[in-house]
Amino acid sequence: MPVQRAVKPFDRKQSLLPRLRVVVGGEIALGPGKVELLEEIHAAGSILKAAQRMSMSYMRAWTLLRTMEGCFRTELVTKNRGGKSGGSAQLTRTGRAVLRLYRRMEKDCLKATRPGWRQLRRYLNLKKRR
Amino acid sequence: MPVQRAVKPFDRKQSLLPRLRVVVGGEIALGPGKVELLEEIHAAGSILKAAQRMSMSYMRAWTLLRTMEGCFRTELVTKNRGGKSGGSAQLTRTGRAVLRLYRRMEKDCLKATRPGWRQLRRYLNLKKRR
């Protein structure tokens, strides 16, 4: 195991976030927010509920979804427009594959950047600001 | 060499951008924009010129720099306030190390995500939109 500097309880929290962005023809096909939306739809089985969990409007969720789907060959989500319940939605096979690949790339990125991150952290000021 | 799908001349451009973000105590210490600013200061030897190249105000460049430097133990840029020329600025040893480590982490991330990206690309729709 690598030796890490001891992190004191009052130190500021430090993190490296791999915010991968997939761009197609100038449009953002996937990024952290869009992928979170896919994940929430998968968990909730509903676009409305996913939007609510992410504190975004139903309209906004649809817009993000439309942008994403314009960048892929097939649908990412099957939509069944419903009544009061807001309908149901499930990720398609492609949707699930895309979600899985994105999360895998994030993990691969974090793992690969670990040596650099360990070095970079030494330069950080973790003291609380005066 | 991996076999790639032939990209037709009219296909939409696709790319994977590793937008790494370093967060310290809720503040963004480093991200693509801040690192580009460091790089431009390094190239131009001046905060004013770097700001101009990035089409941002001198004030904005200073604000970004102040946020960055609040997250590190030592200065990233030595500043010599000047007259008409806007003074000169150079990256400190820490500034150069931080820049180098960030770019290295980007490369490490791109390399590590290549297998996932190769798979993900197959799902993309590269036809121009009607």
PDB file of C-alpha atoms in Angstrom, chain A residues 5 12-27 29-30 66-67 69-74 93-94 97-102 104-106 108-110 112-127 129, chain B residues 5 12-27 29-30 66-67 69-74 93-94 97-102 104-106 108-110 112-127 129:
ATOM      1  CA  ARG A   5       0.041  11.795   4.295  1.00  0.00           C
ATOM      2  CA  ARG A  12     -10.399  20.457   3.995  1.00  0.00           C
ATOM      3  CA  LYS A  13     -11.744  17.666   1.876  1.00  0.00           C
ATOM      4  CA  GLN A  14      -9.858  17.048  -1.347  1.00  0.00           C
ATOM      5  CA  SER A  15     -11.005  15.080  -4.331  1.00  0.00           C
ATOM      6  CA  LEU A  16     -10.243  14.389  -7.948  1.00  0.00           C
ATOM      7  CA  LEU A  17     -13.348  14.140 -10.092  1.00  0.00           C
ATOM      8  CA  PRO A  18     -13.056  12.588 -13.546  1.00  0.00           C
ATOM      9  CA  ARG A  19     -15.718  14.547 -15.382  1.00  0.00           C
ATOM     10  CA  LEU A  20     -15.650  12.724 -18.698  1.00  0.00           C
ATOM     11  CA  ARG A  21     -17.406  14.399 -21.580  1.00  0.00           C
ATOM     12  CA  VAL A  22     -18.388  12.711 -24.830  1.00  0.00           C
ATOM     13  CA  VAL A  23     -18.822  15.198 -27.659  1.00  0.00           C
ATOM     14  CA  VAL A  24     -20.461  14.376 -30.991  1.00  0.00           C
ATOM     15  CA  GLY A  25     -20.574  17.011 -33.696  1.00  0.00           C
ATOM     16  CA  GLY A  26     -20.195  19.801 -31.146  1.00  0.00           C
ATOM     17  CA  GLU A  27     -22.962  18.480 -28.917  1.00  0.00           C
ATOM     18  CA  ALA A  29     -23.651  13.471 -25.819  1.00  0.00           C
ATOM     19  CA  LEU A  30     -22.679  12.438 -22.314  1.00  0.00           C
ATOM     20  CA  ARG A  66     -33.396  14.324 -26.469  1.00  0.00           C
ATOM     21  CA  THR A  67     -29.860  15.720 -26.824  1.00  0.00           C
ATOM     22  CA  GLU A  69     -30.507  10.329 -27.925  1.00  0.00           C
ATOM     23  CA  GLY A  70     -29.702  12.516 -30.939  1.00  0.00           C
ATOM     24  CA  CYS A  71     -26.105  11.391 -30.499  1.00  0.00           C
ATOM     25  CA  PHE A  72     -26.765   7.654 -30.423  1.00  0.00           C
ATOM     26  CA  ARG A  73     -27.906   5.209 -33.080  1.00  0.00           C
ATOM     27  CA  THR A  74     -30.791   3.895 -31.041  1.00  0.00           C
ATOM     28  CA  ARG A  93     -30.135  -2.405 -23.827  1.00  0.00           C
ATOM     29  CA  THR A  94     -28.112   0.380 -25.439  1.00  0.00           C
ATOM     30  CA  ALA A  97     -24.530  -0.505 -22.078  1.00  0.00           C
ATOM     31  CA  VAL A  98     -23.762   3.209 -22.422  1.00  0.00           C
ATOM     32  CA  LEU A  99     -24.262   3.807 -18.700  1.00  0.00           C
ATOM     33  CA  ARG A 100     -22.052   0.856 -17.818  1.00  0.00           C
ATOM     34  CA  LEU A 101     -19.302   1.915 -20.220  1.00  0.00           C
ATOM     35  CA  TYR A 102     -19.293   5.498 -18.946  1.00  0.00           C
ATOM     36  CA  ARG A 104     -16.294   1.935 -16.283  1.00  0.00           C
ATOM     37  CA  MET A 105     -14.340   4.697 -18.024  1.00  0.00           C
ATOM     38  CA  GLU A 106     -14.630   6.847 -14.903  1.00  0.00           C
ATOM     39  CA  ASP A 108     -10.433   3.361 -15.311  1.00  0.00           C
ATOM     40  CA  CYS A 109      -9.603   7.053 -15.298  1.00  0.00           C
ATOM     41  CA  LEU A 110      -9.489   7.287 -11.501  1.00  0.00           C
ATOM     42  CA  ALA A 112      -4.868   5.479 -13.940  1.00  0.00           C
ATOM     43  CA  THR A 113      -4.582   8.979 -12.482  1.00  0.00           C
ATOM     44  CA  ARG A 114      -3.852   7.764  -8.963  1.00  0.00           C
ATOM     45  CA  PRO A 115      -0.040   8.148  -9.170  1.00  0.00           C
ATOM     46  CA  GLY A 116      -0.315  11.684 -10.510  1.00  0.00           C
ATOM     47  CA  TRP A 117      -3.005  12.570  -8.003  1.00  0.00           C
ATOM     48  CA  ARG A 118      -0.905  11.296  -5.113  1.00  0.00           C
ATOM     49  CA  GLN A 119       1.861  13.645  -6.190  1.00  0.00           C
ATOM     50  CA  LEU A 120      -0.438  16.579  -6.865  1.00  0.00           C
ATOM     51  CA  ARG A 121      -2.064  16.304  -3.441  1.00  0.00           C
ATOM     52  CA  ARG A 122       1.226  17.105  -1.750  1.00  0.00           C
ATOM     53  CA  TYR A 123       0.997  20.627  -3.125  1.00  0.00           C
ATOM     54  CA  LEU A 124      -2.521  21.244  -1.842  1.00  0.00           C
ATOM     55  CA  ASN A 125      -3.230  23.458   1.111  1.00  0.00           C
ATOM     56  CA  LEU A 126      -5.635  21.519   3.261  1.00  0.00           C
ATOM     57  CA  LYS A 127      -5.824  24.012   6.095  1.00  0.00           C
ATOM     58  CA  ARG A 129      -9.112  29.248   5.158  1.00  0.00           C
TER      59      ARG A 129
ATOM     60  CA  ARG B   5     -14.593   1.628 -37.851  1.00  0.00           C
ATOM     61  CA  ARG B  12     -19.775  14.144 -37.170  1.00  0.00           C
ATOM     62  CA  LYS B  13     -16.669  14.550 -35.073  1.00  0.00           C
ATOM     63  CA  GLN B  14     -16.577  12.529 -31.895  1.00  0.00           C
ATOM     64  CA  SER B  15     -14.314  12.990 -28.919  1.00  0.00           C
ATOM     65  CA  LEU B  16     -13.831  11.977 -25.332  1.00  0.00           C
ATOM     66  CA  LEU B  17     -12.649  14.834 -23.147  1.00  0.00           C
ATOM     67  CA  PRO B  18     -11.246  14.047 -19.715  1.00  0.00           C
ATOM     68  CA  ARG B  19     -12.266  17.167 -17.823  1.00  0.00           C
ATOM     69  CA  LEU B  20     -10.500  16.464 -14.556  1.00  0.00           C
ATOM     70  CA  ARG B  21     -11.535  18.572 -11.615  1.00  0.00           C
ATOM     71  CA  VAL B  22      -9.586  18.951  -8.384  1.00  0.00           C
ATOM     72  CA  VAL B  23     -11.801  20.053  -5.501  1.00  0.00           C
ATOM     73  CA  VAL B  24     -10.476  21.318  -2.164  1.00  0.00           C
ATOM     74  CA  GLY B  25     -12.933  22.154   0.582  1.00  0.00           C
ATOM     75  CA  GLY B  26     -15.737  22.682  -1.906  1.00  0.00           C
ATOM     76  CA  GLU B  27     -13.673  24.964  -4.132  1.00  0.00           C
ATOM     77  CA  ALA B  29      -8.722  24.180  -7.302  1.00  0.00           C
ATOM     78  CA  LEU B  30      -8.070  23.006 -10.848  1.00  0.00           C
ATOM     79  CA  ARG B  66      -6.625  33.717  -6.522  1.00  0.00           C
ATOM     80  CA  THR B  67      -9.012  30.764  -6.184  1.00  0.00           C
ATOM     81  CA  GLU B  69      -3.658  29.758  -5.157  1.00  0.00           C
ATOM     82  CA  GLY B  70      -5.950  29.584  -2.127  1.00  0.00           C
ATOM     83  CA  CYS B  71      -5.957  25.826  -2.628  1.00  0.00           C
ATOM     84  CA  PHE B  72      -2.186  25.333  -2.769  1.00  0.00           C
ATOM     85  CA  ARG B  73       0.513  25.652  -0.126  1.00  0.00           C
ATOM     86  CA  THR B  74       2.590  28.052  -2.153  1.00  0.00           C
ATOM     87  CA  ARG B  93       8.322  25.664  -9.492  1.00  0.00           C
ATOM     88  CA  THR B  94       5.085  24.540  -7.854  1.00  0.00           C
ATOM     89  CA  ALA B  97       4.825  20.919 -11.278  1.00  0.00           C
ATOM     90  CA  VAL B  98       1.054  21.294 -10.878  1.00  0.00           C
ATOM     91  CA  LEU B  99       0.584  22.012 -14.575  1.00  0.00           C
ATOM     92  CA  ARG B 100       2.719  19.036 -15.553  1.00  0.00           C
ATOM     93  CA  LEU B 101       0.924  16.680 -13.168  1.00  0.00           C
ATOM     94  CA  TYR B 102      -2.509  17.766 -14.373  1.00  0.00           C
ATOM     95  CA  ARG B 104      -0.052  13.896 -17.136  1.00  0.00           C
ATOM     96  CA  MET B 105      -3.239  12.825 -15.371  1.00  0.00           C
ATOM     97  CA  GLU B 106      -5.241  13.797 -18.454  1.00  0.00           C
ATOM     98  CA  ASP B 108      -3.158   8.747 -18.161  1.00  0.00           C
ATOM     99  CA  CYS B 109      -6.940   9.048 -18.122  1.00  0.00           C
ATOM    100  CA  LEU B 110      -7.233   9.067 -21.912  1.00  0.00           C
ATOM    101  CA  ALA B 112      -6.870   4.080 -19.573  1.00  0.00           C
ATOM    102  CA  THR B 113     -10.312   4.881 -20.961  1.00  0.00           C
ATOM    103  CA  ARG B 114      -9.412   3.882 -24.522  1.00  0.00           C
ATOM    104  CA  PRO B 115     -10.920   0.360 -24.356  1.00  0.00           C
ATOM    105  CA  GLY B 116     -14.202   1.669 -22.951  1.00  0.00           C
ATOM    106  CA  TRP B 117     -14.264   4.546 -25.413  1.00  0.00           C
ATOM    107  CA  ARG B 118     -13.702   2.199 -28.336  1.00  0.00           C
ATOM    108  CA  GLN B 119     -16.777   0.250 -27.258  1.00  0.00           C
ATOM    109  CA  LEU B 120     -18.873   3.305 -26.502  1.00  0.00           C
ATOM    110  CA  ARG B 121     -18.160   4.829 -29.908  1.00  0.00           C
ATOM    111  CA  ARG B 122     -19.935   1.967 -31.625  1.00  0.00           C
ATOM    112  CA  TYR B 123     -23.213   3.213 -30.188  1.00  0.00           C
ATOM    113  CA  LEU B 124     -22.768   6.773 -31.418  1.00  0.00           C
ATOM    114  CA  ASN B 125     -24.702   8.158 -34.312  1.00  0.00           C
ATOM    115  CA  LEU B 126     -22.186   9.929 -36.490  1.00  0.00           C
ATOM    116  CA  LYS B 127     -24.548  10.885 -39.284  1.00  0.00           C
ATOM    117  CA  ARG B 129     -28.553  15.567 -38.257  1.00  0.00           C
TER     118      ARG B 129
END
